[in-house]
Short mmCIF file of C-alpha atoms and ligand atoms in Angstrom, two decimals:
data_model
loop_
_atom_site.label_atom_id
_atom_site.label_comp_id
_atom_site.label_asym_id
_atom_site.label_seq_id
_atom_site.Cartn_x
_atom_site.Cartn_y
_atom_site.Cartn_z
CA MET A 1 22.66 5.78 -59.13
CA THR A 2 23.81 5.41 -55.47
CA ALA A 3 26.76 3.23 -54.79
CA LYS A 4 26.84 0.21 -52.51
CA ILE A 5 28.72 1.21 -49.44
CA ILE A 6 31.47 -1.35 -48.72
CA SER A 7 31.68 -1.72 -44.93
CA GLY A 8 35.11 -2.82 -43.91
CA LYS A 9 33.78 -3.12 -40.43
CA GLU A 10 31.28 -5.79 -41.47
CA VAL A 11 33.69 -7.67 -43.70
CA ALA A 12 36.36 -7.58 -40.96
CA GLN A 13 33.84 -9.03 -38.47
CA GLN A 14 32.94 -11.82 -40.91
CA ILE A 15 36.64 -12.68 -41.40
CA ARG A 16 37.24 -12.61 -37.67
CA GLU A 17 34.49 -15.12 -37.09
CA GLU A 18 36.00 -17.43 -39.81
CA LEU A 19 39.37 -17.08 -38.05
CA LYS A 20 37.94 -17.83 -34.63
CA LYS A 21 36.60 -21.10 -35.88
CA GLU A 22 39.94 -21.88 -37.58
CA VAL A 23 41.83 -21.12 -34.35
CA ALA A 24 39.53 -23.43 -32.33
CA GLU A 25 40.00 -26.20 -34.85
CA MET A 26 43.82 -25.78 -34.80
CA LYS A 27 43.86 -25.97 -31.04
CA GLU A 28 41.48 -29.05 -30.88
CA LYS A 29 43.15 -31.02 -33.74
CA HIS A 30 46.73 -30.04 -33.46
CA GLY A 31 47.23 -28.47 -30.03
CA VAL A 32 48.53 -25.38 -31.73
CA VAL A 33 47.63 -21.82 -30.54
CA PRO A 34 48.74 -18.91 -32.82
CA GLY A 35 51.10 -16.67 -31.00
CA LEU A 36 51.62 -12.93 -31.76
CA VAL A 37 53.96 -10.42 -30.13
CA THR A 38 53.56 -6.77 -30.71
CA ILE A 39 56.55 -4.63 -29.83
CA LEU A 40 56.08 -0.95 -29.00
CA VAL A 41 58.96 1.42 -28.44
CA GLY A 42 58.08 4.69 -26.65
CA GLU A 43 54.80 6.32 -25.94
CA ASP A 44 53.48 7.79 -29.19
CA PRO A 45 49.66 8.02 -28.57
CA ALA A 46 48.74 6.89 -32.15
CA SER A 47 51.11 3.86 -31.88
CA ILE A 48 49.72 2.96 -28.46
CA SER A 49 46.21 2.96 -29.85
CA TYR A 50 47.12 0.88 -32.89
CA VAL A 51 49.04 -1.69 -30.69
CA THR A 52 46.15 -1.79 -28.12
CA ALA A 53 43.68 -2.54 -30.96
CA LYS A 54 45.88 -5.33 -32.30
CA GLN A 55 46.22 -6.89 -28.86
CA LYS A 56 42.47 -6.58 -28.22
CA THR A 57 41.69 -8.44 -31.44
CA SER A 58 44.30 -11.16 -30.92
CA HIS A 59 42.83 -11.78 -27.39
CA GLU A 60 39.30 -12.01 -28.88
CA LEU A 61 40.57 -14.67 -31.32
CA ASP A 62 42.16 -16.68 -28.39
CA PHE A 63 45.68 -16.22 -29.60
CA HIS A 64 48.70 -16.50 -27.33
CA SER A 65 49.54 -12.78 -27.34
CA ILE A 66 52.30 -10.67 -25.81
CA GLN A 67 52.45 -6.96 -25.62
CA ASP A 68 56.15 -6.09 -25.27
CA ASN A 69 56.66 -2.36 -24.33
CA GLN A 70 60.10 -0.86 -24.55
CA PRO A 71 61.24 2.53 -23.29
CA PRO A 72 61.80 5.33 -25.82
CA ASP A 73 65.55 5.26 -25.23
CA VAL A 74 65.99 1.46 -25.79
CA SER A 75 69.13 0.81 -27.72
CA GLU A 76 69.04 -0.60 -31.30
CA GLU A 77 71.21 -3.46 -30.02
CA ALA A 78 68.73 -4.28 -27.22
CA LEU A 79 65.85 -4.23 -29.71
CA LEU A 80 67.70 -6.56 -32.11
CA GLN A 81 68.34 -8.94 -29.26
CA LEU A 82 64.69 -8.91 -28.33
CA ILE A 83 63.69 -9.75 -31.85
CA ASP A 84 66.23 -12.59 -31.85
CA LYS A 85 64.57 -13.91 -28.69
CA TYR A 86 61.15 -14.00 -30.32
CA ASN A 87 62.60 -15.41 -33.55
CA ASN A 88 63.70 -18.35 -31.45
CA ASP A 89 60.52 -18.72 -29.43
CA PRO A 90 58.38 -21.60 -30.80
CA GLN A 91 55.25 -20.29 -29.13
CA ILE A 92 55.44 -17.06 -31.13
CA HIS A 93 54.42 -17.31 -34.81
CA GLY A 94 54.16 -13.61 -35.62
CA ILE A 95 56.31 -10.57 -34.70
CA LEU A 96 55.20 -7.03 -35.24
CA VAL A 97 57.28 -4.04 -34.42
CA GLN A 98 55.07 -0.95 -34.38
CA LEU A 99 56.33 1.85 -36.66
CA PRO A 100 57.56 4.47 -36.65
CA LEU A 101 60.61 3.82 -34.38
CA PRO A 102 62.57 6.62 -32.60
CA LYS A 103 65.19 8.36 -34.75
CA HIS A 104 68.26 6.69 -33.04
CA ILE A 105 67.04 3.31 -34.34
CA ASP A 106 67.51 2.10 -37.90
CA GLU A 107 64.04 0.98 -38.87
CA LYS A 108 65.34 -1.05 -41.79
CA LYS A 109 67.80 -2.93 -39.73
CA VAL A 110 65.10 -3.84 -37.24
CA LEU A 111 62.56 -5.04 -39.84
CA ASN A 112 65.25 -7.02 -41.57
CA ALA A 113 66.14 -8.79 -38.31
CA ILE A 114 62.59 -10.42 -38.08
CA ASP A 115 62.56 -13.91 -39.25
CA PRO A 116 60.75 -13.71 -42.70
CA ASP A 117 58.57 -16.70 -41.65
CA LYS A 118 57.36 -14.69 -38.68
CA ASP A 119 57.03 -11.43 -40.49
CA VAL A 120 53.20 -11.05 -40.35
CA ASP A 121 53.39 -7.40 -41.43
CA GLY A 122 54.81 -8.59 -44.78
CA PHE A 123 57.44 -5.80 -44.72
CA HIS A 124 60.66 -7.92 -44.78
CA PRO A 125 62.41 -7.74 -48.19
CA VAL A 126 62.20 -11.56 -48.50
CA ASN A 127 58.38 -11.32 -48.28
CA VAL A 128 58.28 -8.32 -50.62
CA GLY A 129 60.32 -10.49 -53.11
CA ARG A 130 58.03 -13.50 -52.47
CA LEU A 131 54.99 -11.40 -53.42
CA MET A 132 56.67 -10.18 -56.56
CA ILE A 133 57.27 -13.72 -57.62
CA GLY A 134 53.78 -14.73 -56.74
CA GLY A 135 52.11 -18.19 -56.69
CA ASP A 136 53.00 -20.42 -53.70
CA GLU A 137 55.97 -18.15 -52.98
CA ALA A 138 53.76 -15.33 -51.69
CA LYS A 139 53.60 -16.09 -47.99
CA PHE A 140 52.48 -12.95 -46.09
CA LEU A 141 50.74 -10.26 -48.03
CA PRO A 142 51.13 -6.81 -46.30
CA CYS A 143 47.92 -6.31 -44.31
CA THR A 144 46.37 -3.14 -45.76
CA PRO A 145 46.68 -4.31 -49.43
CA ALA A 146 45.50 -7.84 -48.52
CA GLY A 147 42.46 -6.22 -46.89
CA ILE A 148 41.78 -4.19 -50.02
CA GLN A 149 41.78 -7.31 -52.19
CA GLU A 150 39.30 -9.00 -49.75
CA LEU A 151 36.98 -5.97 -49.98
CA ILE A 152 37.01 -5.98 -53.74
CA VAL A 153 36.35 -9.72 -54.01
CA ARG A 154 33.73 -9.86 -51.32
CA ALA A 155 31.89 -6.86 -52.87
CA GLY A 156 31.45 -9.16 -55.95
CA PHE A 157 33.60 -7.31 -58.49
CA GLU A 158 35.25 -9.39 -61.23
CA THR A 159 38.98 -8.75 -61.18
CA SER A 160 40.13 -10.94 -64.07
CA GLY A 161 40.80 -8.67 -67.02
CA ALA A 162 39.57 -5.61 -65.05
CA GLU A 163 41.36 -2.30 -65.36
CA VAL A 164 42.71 -1.59 -61.89
CA VAL A 165 44.22 1.89 -61.39
CA VAL A 166 46.20 2.53 -58.20
CA VAL A 167 46.81 6.14 -57.11
CA GLY A 168 49.99 6.27 -55.03
CA ARG A 169 53.21 4.28 -55.10
CA SER A 170 54.04 3.72 -51.42
CA ASN A 171 55.80 0.55 -50.28
CA ILE A 172 52.96 -0.15 -47.79
CA VAL A 173 49.93 0.21 -50.09
CA GLY A 174 50.45 1.38 -53.63
CA LYS A 175 53.22 -0.97 -54.84
CA PRO A 176 51.97 -4.12 -53.08
CA ILE A 177 48.30 -3.72 -54.05
CA ALA A 178 49.40 -3.31 -57.67
CA ASN A 179 51.43 -6.44 -57.37
CA ILE A 180 48.63 -8.40 -55.71
CA MET A 181 46.04 -7.49 -58.37
CA LEU A 182 48.51 -8.43 -61.08
CA GLN A 183 49.04 -11.98 -59.88
CA LYS A 184 47.99 -15.00 -61.93
CA ALA A 185 45.52 -16.00 -59.23
CA ALA A 186 41.82 -15.85 -58.21
CA GLY A 187 40.82 -12.37 -57.10
CA ALA A 188 43.59 -10.90 -59.30
CA ASN A 189 44.52 -11.28 -62.99
CA ALA A 190 43.88 -7.54 -63.46
CA THR A 191 45.47 -5.09 -65.90
CA VAL A 192 47.17 -2.70 -63.48
CA THR A 193 48.32 0.90 -63.77
CA ILE A 194 49.97 2.86 -60.99
CA VAL A 195 49.67 6.70 -61.17
CA HIS A 196 51.64 9.07 -58.91
CA THR A 197 52.70 12.73 -58.45
CA ARG A 198 54.64 12.75 -61.78
CA THR A 199 51.90 11.15 -63.87
CA LYS A 200 50.95 13.40 -66.80
CA ASP A 201 47.15 12.93 -66.88
CA MET A 202 46.02 11.26 -63.68
CA ALA A 203 42.32 11.99 -64.45
CA ALA A 204 42.46 10.12 -67.78
CA HIS A 205 43.83 6.97 -66.13
CA CYS A 206 41.34 7.06 -63.34
CA LYS A 207 38.49 7.48 -65.78
CA ARG A 208 39.10 4.06 -67.29
CA ALA A 209 39.37 2.26 -63.93
CA ASP A 210 36.89 -0.55 -63.21
CA ILE A 211 38.53 -0.73 -59.85
CA LEU A 212 40.17 2.43 -58.46
CA VAL A 213 42.37 2.19 -55.37
CA VAL A 214 43.40 5.60 -53.95
CA ALA A 215 46.17 5.73 -51.46
CA ALA A 216 47.78 9.15 -51.95
CA GLY A 217 47.23 10.85 -48.56
CA VAL A 218 45.69 13.90 -50.16
CA PRO A 219 42.14 14.78 -49.08
CA ASP A 220 39.61 14.96 -51.96
CA LEU A 221 42.37 14.38 -54.54
CA VAL A 222 40.00 12.28 -56.78
CA LYS A 223 37.29 14.32 -58.33
CA PRO A 224 33.86 12.88 -59.03
CA GLU A 225 34.29 13.31 -62.78
CA TRP A 226 37.37 11.07 -62.61
CA ILE A 227 35.21 8.09 -61.59
CA LYS A 228 33.86 5.56 -64.11
CA PRO A 229 30.19 4.94 -63.61
CA GLY A 230 29.52 1.66 -61.79
CA SER A 231 33.18 1.18 -60.81
CA CYS A 232 34.53 -0.04 -57.47
CA VAL A 233 36.29 2.77 -55.55
CA ILE A 234 38.57 1.83 -52.54
CA ASP A 235 39.65 4.88 -50.61
CA VAL A 236 42.74 4.24 -48.45
CA GLY A 237 43.23 7.84 -47.41
CA VAL A 238 43.01 8.70 -43.71
CA ASN A 239 43.58 12.50 -43.61
CA ARG A 240 43.03 14.31 -40.30
CA VAL A 241 41.36 17.56 -41.35
CA GLY A 242 40.31 18.89 -37.95
CA GLU A 243 38.89 17.93 -34.51
CA LYS A 244 35.45 17.41 -33.05
CA ILE A 245 33.88 16.35 -29.80
CA SER A 246 32.74 12.72 -29.89
CA GLU A 247 29.00 12.28 -29.15
CA LYS A 248 29.70 8.98 -27.60
CA THR A 249 32.55 9.78 -25.25
CA GLY A 250 32.58 13.58 -24.98
CA LYS A 251 36.29 13.48 -25.88
CA LYS A 252 38.11 15.35 -28.67
CA ILE A 253 38.51 13.14 -31.71
CA ALA A 254 40.01 13.72 -35.14
CA ILE A 255 37.78 14.51 -38.17
CA LEU A 256 38.84 12.08 -40.83
CA LYS A 257 38.56 12.50 -44.60
CA GLY A 258 39.49 10.17 -47.42
CA ASP A 259 41.37 10.86 -50.71
CA VAL A 260 38.03 10.74 -52.58
CA ASN A 261 35.14 13.14 -52.33
CA PHE A 262 32.82 10.55 -50.89
CA GLU A 263 29.49 12.35 -51.10
CA ALA A 264 29.89 13.11 -54.79
CA ALA A 265 31.60 9.88 -55.70
CA LYS A 266 28.87 7.63 -54.22
CA GLU A 267 26.47 8.99 -56.80
CA ILE A 268 28.67 7.74 -59.67
CA ALA A 269 30.52 4.58 -58.45
CA GLY A 270 28.93 1.14 -58.21
CA ALA A 271 30.52 0.56 -54.81
CA ILE A 272 32.74 2.60 -52.51
CA THR A 273 34.45 2.37 -49.18
CA PRO A 274 33.73 5.08 -46.53
CA VAL A 275 36.40 6.83 -44.37
CA PRO A 276 36.38 5.82 -41.59
CA GLY A 277 34.87 2.28 -41.55
CA GLY A 278 36.20 1.11 -45.01
CA VAL A 279 39.77 -0.13 -45.37
CA GLY A 280 40.85 0.69 -41.81
CA PRO A 281 39.14 -2.17 -39.99
CA MET A 282 40.56 -4.66 -42.46
CA THR A 283 44.25 -4.04 -41.68
CA ILE A 284 44.25 -5.52 -38.17
CA THR A 285 42.00 -8.48 -39.33
CA MET A 286 44.56 -9.32 -42.04
CA LEU A 287 47.36 -9.25 -39.46
CA MET A 288 45.41 -11.87 -37.51
CA LYS A 289 44.96 -13.91 -40.67
CA ASN A 290 48.69 -13.74 -41.35
CA THR A 291 49.40 -14.95 -37.80
CA VAL A 292 47.15 -17.92 -38.25
CA LYS A 293 48.87 -18.67 -41.52
CA ALA A 294 52.33 -18.39 -39.81
CA ALA A 295 51.20 -20.84 -37.04
CA LYS A 296 50.02 -23.27 -39.70
CA PHE A 297 53.24 -23.00 -41.71
CA ALA A 298 55.38 -23.52 -38.60
CA ASN A 299 53.46 -26.63 -37.63
CA ASN A 300 52.88 -28.09 -41.15
CA ILE A 301 49.14 -27.75 -40.83
CA GLN A 302 47.32 -27.63 -44.25
N1 GUN B 1 52.45 1.77 -38.16
C1 GUN B 1 51.39 2.19 -38.81
N2 GUN B 1 50.88 1.16 -39.58
C2 GUN B 1 51.59 0.12 -39.36
C3 GUN B 1 51.56 -1.24 -39.74
O1 GUN B 1 50.73 -1.71 -40.54
N3 GUN B 1 52.50 -2.05 -39.23
C4 GUN B 1 53.51 -1.62 -38.38
N4 GUN B 1 54.39 -2.51 -37.95
N5 GUN B 1 53.54 -0.35 -37.92
C5 GUN B 1 52.64 0.48 -38.40
#
């Protein structure tokens, strides 16, 4: 059996089209335009490329968008003041501070300074707590896990009562996706297990997974024999294993590999995400979805 390849690129495009319509309707009926600011400190090339992609998408969706670049030596105090300015700007509904920040700045302090109702990354402790409580409380789901849930649901997998096994316990992916799939809600209601570096028999847990989410950051960690035939495999790993020359641009680009041996796994799984082109394209799209949600909350739009 060859697995269905879940294209995050296609699903992301589909959601962006849905969002574009929603944004046009908000503007027409309510005169509200979602506003997003992305704050970049310094000149880290990976961060620049992420922020540029976020800005490009928000422009395509006709958001009011601001790219705020700060020098690498900006003080923590100045950054906190900047966040305070955007917290009080009614045209801005979402604030994103690109991570990592330079060492002289306390990342926690900065993230905690963002108004939880503008925290479209879903990283603020208030939003982490809201997700834990679930139901109407859950306001902004962190973008990568929210994208993973969309992929599972849109691939047609039943989540209610399903065995979901999550490999990895990070705050950005492992813990929140486990929490999301556990919720008493559509697209969730799963029985969830998290496995990690100290788990005794990782293979045994993975083998019973109807839905396997792998976010460990270890290339080829999950062996083909760990995969339950017909299951849904979501590979969140983005491991740089070398470099190559791009056929399109002639420039050097990274060779990326997931946490799952894709070629072997696709002969066993029912559906699987590729790397790249799987989970990656969903993250930015979910950021846009959170920004639309934030604009609706701020303006009491149902
Ligand atoms: N750096 C890498 N990924 C992310 C992300 O999802 N959000 C923010 N704010 N910074 C990041």
